[in-house]
């Protein structure tokens, strides 16, 4: 599955870019929410999200890079977000946060940063619908893929089997047409891609190609 990241879209032509994603073969649309505290960048908030939700006809996947994300979960649900992921690093009561996301009708996901060990996820893997491995330090699009992320995907796949869990494995950061095949073999189910899709000469063809590789 491919989940283009709107962070790399042209915000002056957001309607056009969301319509392009609607017409494309992408599965999810990935929305990066940053607060300038958990990560050194600020992206979009509720007014822009509202405009995106109104236009989009795909599954909407919001990736929260914010501290105290539980304060806003209901707002994302009310807005019409379908899948909501929170960082392990931001959630001291992660079991509760995951349960809250699900109880509000969204699919819960948990994310770990490049420096966080996969093992910390073990107590949570049967509760989430997807796990996101960050393959760059979160905050910006267009960074290079961190090679060690491949081992983390393999470790996570093994954990899924050992624990009898059935979450999807998502990866985010530095994904391009040259590393997708290797990552799919390692166990990735959902590819988030910003820069690769939106700088492509033909973004729709790029999305289809990525899904085929
Ligand atoms: C980074 C975000 C990513 C970002 C990926 O903090 O979580 O979703 O948009 O961008 P690329 O694909 O350009 O690395
Ligand atoms: Zn993201």
mmCIF file of C-alpha atoms and ligand atoms in Angstrom:
data_model
loop_
_atom_site.group_PDB
_atom_site.id
_atom_site.type_symbol
_atom_site.label_atom_id
_atom_site.label_comp_id
_atom_site.label_asym_id
_atom_site.label_seq_id
_atom_site.Cartn_x
_atom_site.Cartn_y
_atom_site.Cartn_z
ATOM 1 C CA UNK A 1 0.000 0.000 0.000
ATOM 2 C CA UNK A 2 1.114 3.545 -0.729
ATOM 3 C CA UNK A 3 0.322 6.553 1.474
ATOM 4 C CA UNK A 4 1.531 9.789 -0.125
ATOM 5 C CA UNK A 5 2.485 12.443 2.425
ATOM 6 C CA UNK A 6 0.755 15.777 1.906
ATOM 7 C CA UNK A 7 3.686 17.515 3.641
ATOM 8 C CA UNK A 8 5.379 17.644 0.232
ATOM 9 C CA UNK A 9 2.285 18.914 -1.625
ATOM 10 C CA UNK A 10 2.004 22.441 -3.010
ATOM 11 C CA UNK A 11 -0.087 24.165 -0.326
ATOM 12 C CA UNK A 12 -0.894 26.965 -2.756
ATOM 13 C CA UNK A 13 -2.619 24.356 -4.888
ATOM 14 C CA UNK A 14 -3.843 22.007 -2.201
ATOM 15 C CA UNK A 15 -7.200 21.291 -3.840
ATOM 16 C CA UNK A 16 -5.459 20.294 -7.047
ATOM 17 C CA UNK A 17 -2.961 18.059 -5.249
ATOM 18 C CA UNK A 18 -5.631 16.309 -3.152
ATOM 19 C CA UNK A 19 -7.698 15.733 -6.288
ATOM 20 C CA UNK A 20 -4.610 14.216 -7.921
ATOM 21 C CA UNK A 21 -4.345 11.804 -4.958
ATOM 22 C CA UNK A 22 -8.077 11.013 -5.237
ATOM 23 C CA UNK A 23 -7.558 10.047 -8.870
ATOM 24 C CA UNK A 24 -4.374 8.098 -8.158
ATOM 25 C CA UNK A 25 -4.126 4.470 -7.060
ATOM 26 C CA UNK A 26 -2.938 5.427 -3.569
ATOM 27 C CA UNK A 27 -4.560 3.664 -0.618
ATOM 28 C CA UNK A 28 -4.158 6.136 2.229
ATOM 29 C CA UNK A 29 -3.366 9.851 2.380
ATOM 30 C CA UNK A 30 -0.756 10.569 5.056
ATOM 31 C CA UNK A 31 -1.095 13.803 7.050
ATOM 32 C CA UNK A 32 1.830 14.977 9.185
ATOM 33 C CA UNK A 33 0.902 17.022 12.241
ATOM 34 C CA UNK A 34 3.863 18.750 13.939
ATOM 35 C CA UNK A 35 3.896 21.029 16.955
ATOM 36 C CA UNK A 36 7.377 22.561 16.945
ATOM 37 C CA UNK A 37 8.017 20.940 20.363
ATOM 38 C CA UNK A 38 8.228 17.180 19.822
ATOM 39 C CA UNK A 39 9.835 17.887 16.443
ATOM 40 C CA UNK A 40 11.717 20.984 15.267
ATOM 41 C CA UNK A 41 9.085 22.000 12.729
ATOM 42 C CA UNK A 42 5.433 23.095 12.586
ATOM 43 C CA UNK A 43 3.204 21.774 9.806
ATOM 44 C CA UNK A 44 -0.571 21.989 9.552
ATOM 45 C CA UNK A 45 -3.394 22.270 12.068
ATOM 46 C CA UNK A 46 -7.167 21.827 12.143
ATOM 47 C CA UNK A 47 -8.259 24.524 9.650
ATOM 48 C CA UNK A 48 -6.080 23.087 6.871
ATOM 49 C CA UNK A 49 -6.984 19.519 7.847
ATOM 50 C CA UNK A 50 -10.643 20.407 7.585
ATOM 51 C CA UNK A 51 -10.147 21.556 4.002
ATOM 52 C CA UNK A 52 -8.270 18.355 3.166
ATOM 53 C CA UNK A 53 -10.931 16.105 4.731
ATOM 54 C CA UNK A 54 -13.619 17.874 2.717
ATOM 55 C CA UNK A 55 -11.806 17.263 -0.550
ATOM 56 C CA UNK A 56 -10.264 13.810 0.002
ATOM 57 C CA UNK A 57 -11.925 10.533 -1.000
ATOM 58 C CA UNK A 58 -9.263 8.194 0.401
ATOM 59 C CA UNK A 59 -8.536 6.755 3.841
ATOM 60 C CA UNK A 60 -7.009 9.559 5.903
ATOM 61 C CA UNK A 61 -4.004 8.663 8.050
ATOM 62 C CA UNK A 62 -2.850 11.335 10.511
ATOM 63 C CA UNK A 63 0.628 10.994 12.037
ATOM 64 C CA UNK A 64 0.805 13.026 15.241
ATOM 65 C CA UNK A 65 4.247 14.431 16.010
ATOM 66 C CA UNK A 66 2.971 16.413 18.977
ATOM 67 C CA UNK A 67 3.335 16.233 22.746
ATOM 68 C CA UNK A 68 0.281 15.189 24.776
ATOM 69 C CA UNK A 69 -1.561 13.887 21.686
ATOM 70 C CA UNK A 70 -4.403 12.449 23.795
ATOM 71 C CA UNK A 71 -5.756 15.972 24.273
ATOM 72 C CA UNK A 72 -6.689 16.178 20.590
ATOM 73 C CA UNK A 73 -7.843 12.655 19.709
ATOM 74 C CA UNK A 74 -11.540 13.520 19.746
ATOM 75 C CA UNK A 75 -10.950 16.504 17.478
ATOM 76 C CA UNK A 76 -9.311 14.263 14.873
ATOM 77 C CA UNK A 77 -12.193 11.779 15.134
ATOM 78 C CA UNK A 78 -14.808 14.529 14.790
ATOM 79 C CA UNK A 79 -12.997 15.870 11.758
ATOM 80 C CA UNK A 80 -13.231 12.521 9.941
ATOM 81 C CA UNK A 81 -9.704 11.121 10.250
ATOM 82 C CA UNK A 82 -9.742 7.327 9.754
ATOM 83 C CA UNK A 83 -6.340 6.194 11.036
ATOM 84 C CA UNK A 84 -4.468 7.975 13.822
ATOM 85 C CA UNK A 85 -0.913 7.237 14.889
ATOM 86 C CA UNK A 86 0.820 8.537 18.008
ATOM 87 C CA UNK A 87 4.483 8.368 18.957
ATOM 88 C CA UNK A 88 5.506 5.896 21.655
ATOM 89 C CA UNK A 89 7.869 8.624 22.912
ATOM 90 C CA UNK A 90 4.996 11.032 23.632
ATOM 91 C CA UNK A 91 2.582 8.658 25.419
ATOM 92 C CA UNK A 92 3.257 7.577 29.013
ATOM 93 C CA UNK A 93 -0.195 5.920 29.103
ATOM 94 C CA UNK A 94 -0.034 4.334 25.674
ATOM 95 C CA UNK A 95 -2.535 1.515 26.375
ATOM 96 C CA UNK A 96 -5.141 4.130 27.286
ATOM 97 C CA UNK A 97 -4.302 6.384 24.356
ATOM 98 C CA UNK A 98 -4.659 3.493 21.897
ATOM 99 C CA UNK A 99 -7.984 2.465 23.472
ATOM 100 C CA UNK A 100 -9.216 6.036 23.247
ATOM 101 C CA UNK A 101 -8.400 6.219 19.525
ATOM 102 C CA UNK A 102 -10.277 2.975 18.880
ATOM 103 C CA UNK A 103 -13.256 3.903 21.013
ATOM 104 C CA UNK A 104 -13.712 7.023 18.894
ATOM 105 C CA UNK A 105 -13.967 4.889 15.751
ATOM 106 C CA UNK A 106 -10.471 5.368 14.319
ATOM 107 C CA UNK A 107 -7.796 2.763 13.594
ATOM 108 C CA UNK A 108 -4.930 3.209 16.079
ATOM 109 C CA UNK A 109 -1.262 3.172 15.129
ATOM 110 C CA UNK A 110 1.919 3.595 17.135
ATOM 111 C CA UNK A 111 5.139 5.183 15.847
ATOM 112 C CA UNK A 112 8.758 4.868 16.958
ATOM 113 C CA UNK A 113 11.637 7.232 16.223
ATOM 114 C CA UNK A 114 14.919 6.034 14.672
ATOM 115 C CA UNK A 115 16.589 5.866 18.115
ATOM 116 C CA UNK A 116 13.770 3.937 19.814
ATOM 117 C CA UNK A 117 14.081 0.140 20.051
ATOM 118 C CA UNK A 118 11.417 -2.068 18.468
ATOM 119 C CA UNK A 119 11.276 -4.130 21.671
ATOM 120 C CA UNK A 120 9.453 -1.333 23.555
ATOM 121 C CA UNK A 121 6.422 -2.022 21.337
ATOM 122 C CA UNK A 122 5.878 -5.608 22.475
ATOM 123 C CA UNK A 123 3.199 -4.806 25.115
ATOM 124 C CA UNK A 124 1.164 -2.870 22.537
ATOM 125 C CA UNK A 125 1.327 -4.830 19.290
ATOM 126 C CA UNK A 126 -1.924 -6.720 19.807
ATOM 127 C CA UNK A 127 -3.792 -3.455 20.414
ATOM 128 C CA UNK A 128 -2.846 -1.477 17.309
ATOM 129 C CA UNK A 129 -3.842 -1.759 13.646
ATOM 130 C CA UNK A 130 -0.466 -0.522 12.417
ATOM 131 C CA UNK A 131 3.058 0.224 13.585
ATOM 132 C CA UNK A 132 5.045 3.002 11.937
ATOM 133 C CA UNK A 133 8.824 2.774 11.837
ATOM 134 C CA UNK A 134 10.344 6.222 11.273
ATOM 135 C CA UNK A 135 13.179 5.826 8.790
ATOM 136 C CA UNK A 136 14.278 9.478 9.193
ATOM 137 C CA UNK A 137 14.247 11.771 12.239
ATOM 138 C CA UNK A 138 10.725 13.221 12.127
ATOM 139 C CA UNK A 139 10.190 16.856 11.259
ATOM 140 C CA UNK A 140 10.987 17.288 7.592
ATOM 141 C CA UNK A 141 10.333 15.739 4.208
ATOM 142 C CA UNK A 142 13.086 15.023 1.721
ATOM 143 C CA UNK A 143 15.639 13.442 4.096
ATOM 144 C CA UNK A 144 17.720 10.336 3.355
ATOM 145 C CA UNK A 145 16.571 6.879 4.437
ATOM 146 C CA UNK A 146 18.364 5.552 7.555
ATOM 147 C CA UNK A 147 19.607 2.047 6.542
ATOM 148 C CA UNK A 148 19.250 0.530 10.052
ATOM 149 C CA UNK A 149 15.454 0.883 9.667
ATOM 150 C CA UNK A 150 15.431 -2.308 7.568
ATOM 151 C CA UNK A 151 16.576 -4.368 10.556
ATOM 152 C CA UNK A 152 13.850 -2.772 12.653
ATOM 153 C CA UNK A 153 11.215 -3.813 10.107
ATOM 154 C CA UNK A 154 12.495 -7.396 10.191
ATOM 155 C CA UNK A 155 12.520 -7.421 13.991
ATOM 156 C CA UNK A 156 8.975 -6.062 14.039
ATOM 157 C CA UNK A 157 7.784 -8.702 11.592
ATOM 158 C CA UNK A 158 9.250 -11.386 13.840
ATOM 159 C CA UNK A 159 7.545 -9.830 16.855
ATOM 160 C CA UNK A 160 4.209 -9.832 14.998
ATOM 161 C CA UNK A 161 4.558 -13.559 14.368
ATOM 162 C CA UNK A 162 5.797 -14.409 17.879
ATOM 163 C CA UNK A 163 3.001 -12.456 19.527
ATOM 164 C CA UNK A 164 0.279 -13.660 17.143
ATOM 165 C CA UNK A 165 -0.533 -10.044 16.273
ATOM 166 C CA UNK A 166 -1.852 -8.796 12.930
ATOM 167 C CA UNK A 167 -0.952 -5.089 12.650
ATOM 168 C CA UNK A 168 0.311 -3.601 9.406
ATOM 169 C CA UNK A 169 3.911 -2.366 9.169
ATOM 170 C CA UNK A 170 4.240 1.189 7.870
ATOM 171 C CA UNK A 171 7.467 3.021 7.062
ATOM 172 C CA UNK A 172 7.976 6.765 6.726
ATOM 173 C CA UNK A 173 10.950 8.798 5.572
ATOM 174 C CA UNK A 174 13.286 8.651 2.592
ATOM 175 C CA UNK A 175 11.164 6.155 0.646
ATOM 176 C CA UNK A 176 11.903 6.071 -3.081
ATOM 177 C CA UNK A 177 11.569 3.769 -6.086
ATOM 178 C CA UNK A 178 14.988 2.262 -5.331
ATOM 179 C CA UNK A 179 14.342 1.066 -1.780
ATOM 180 C CA UNK A 180 10.691 -0.034 -1.945
ATOM 181 C CA UNK A 181 11.335 -3.577 -3.219
ATOM 182 C CA UNK A 182 13.945 -4.309 -0.566
ATOM 183 C CA UNK A 183 11.658 -2.945 2.155
ATOM 184 C CA UNK A 184 8.629 -4.875 0.936
ATOM 185 C CA UNK A 185 10.691 -8.064 1.139
ATOM 186 C CA UNK A 186 11.734 -7.100 4.674
ATOM 187 C CA UNK A 187 8.043 -6.883 5.628
ATOM 188 C CA UNK A 188 6.719 -3.367 4.995
ATOM 189 C CA UNK A 189 2.983 -3.199 4.188
ATOM 190 C CA UNK A 190 2.436 0.568 3.829
ATOM 191 C CA UNK A 191 4.881 3.029 2.273
ATOM 192 C CA UNK A 192 4.628 6.703 3.189
ATOM 193 C CA UNK A 193 6.248 8.854 0.510
ATOM 194 C CA UNK A 194 6.338 12.618 0.248
ATOM 195 C CA UNK A 195 9.220 13.964 -1.736
ATOM 196 C CA UNK A 196 9.374 11.010 -4.155
ATOM 197 C CA UNK A 197 5.711 11.364 -5.144
ATOM 198 C CA UNK A 198 5.404 15.129 -5.293
ATOM 199 C CA UNK A 199 8.659 15.823 -7.142
ATOM 200 C CA UNK A 200 7.906 13.130 -9.728
ATOM 201 C CA UNK A 201 7.159 14.368 -13.206
ATOM 202 C CA UNK A 202 4.018 12.229 -13.129
ATOM 203 C CA UNK A 203 2.990 11.732 -9.466
ATOM 204 C CA UNK A 204 0.121 9.362 -10.292
ATOM 205 C CA UNK A 205 2.422 7.122 -12.323
ATOM 206 C CA UNK A 206 4.966 7.252 -9.510
ATOM 207 C CA UNK A 207 2.324 6.068 -6.993
ATOM 208 C CA UNK A 208 1.289 3.188 -9.259
ATOM 209 C CA UNK A 209 4.897 2.219 -9.873
ATOM 210 C CA UNK A 210 5.636 2.243 -6.156
ATOM 211 C CA UNK A 211 2.708 -0.117 -5.523
ATOM 212 C CA UNK A 212 3.885 -2.508 -8.237
ATOM 213 C CA UNK A 213 7.530 -2.762 -7.163
HETATM 214 C C1 LIG B 1 8.588 13.341 8.400
HETATM 215 C C2 LIG B 1 7.194 12.930 8.065
HETATM 216 C C3 LIG B 1 7.073 12.252 6.767
HETATM 217 C C4 LIG B 1 7.538 13.033 5.572
HETATM 218 C C5 LIG B 1 8.186 12.034 4.667
HETATM 219 O O1 LIG B 1 8.632 13.774 9.715
HETATM 220 O O2 LIG B 1 6.686 12.053 9.043
HETATM 221 O O3 LIG B 1 5.762 11.738 6.556
HETATM 222 O O4 LIG B 1 6.529 13.700 4.883
HETATM 223 O O5 LIG B 1 8.768 12.702 3.625
HETATM 224 P P1 LIG B 1 9.731 12.021 2.581
HETATM 225 O O6 LIG B 1 8.997 10.904 1.925
HETATM 226 O O7 LIG B 1 10.040 13.152 1.661
HETATM 227 O O8 LIG B 1 10.951 11.540 3.339
HETATM 228 ZN ZN1 LIG B 2 4.720 11.043 8.606
#
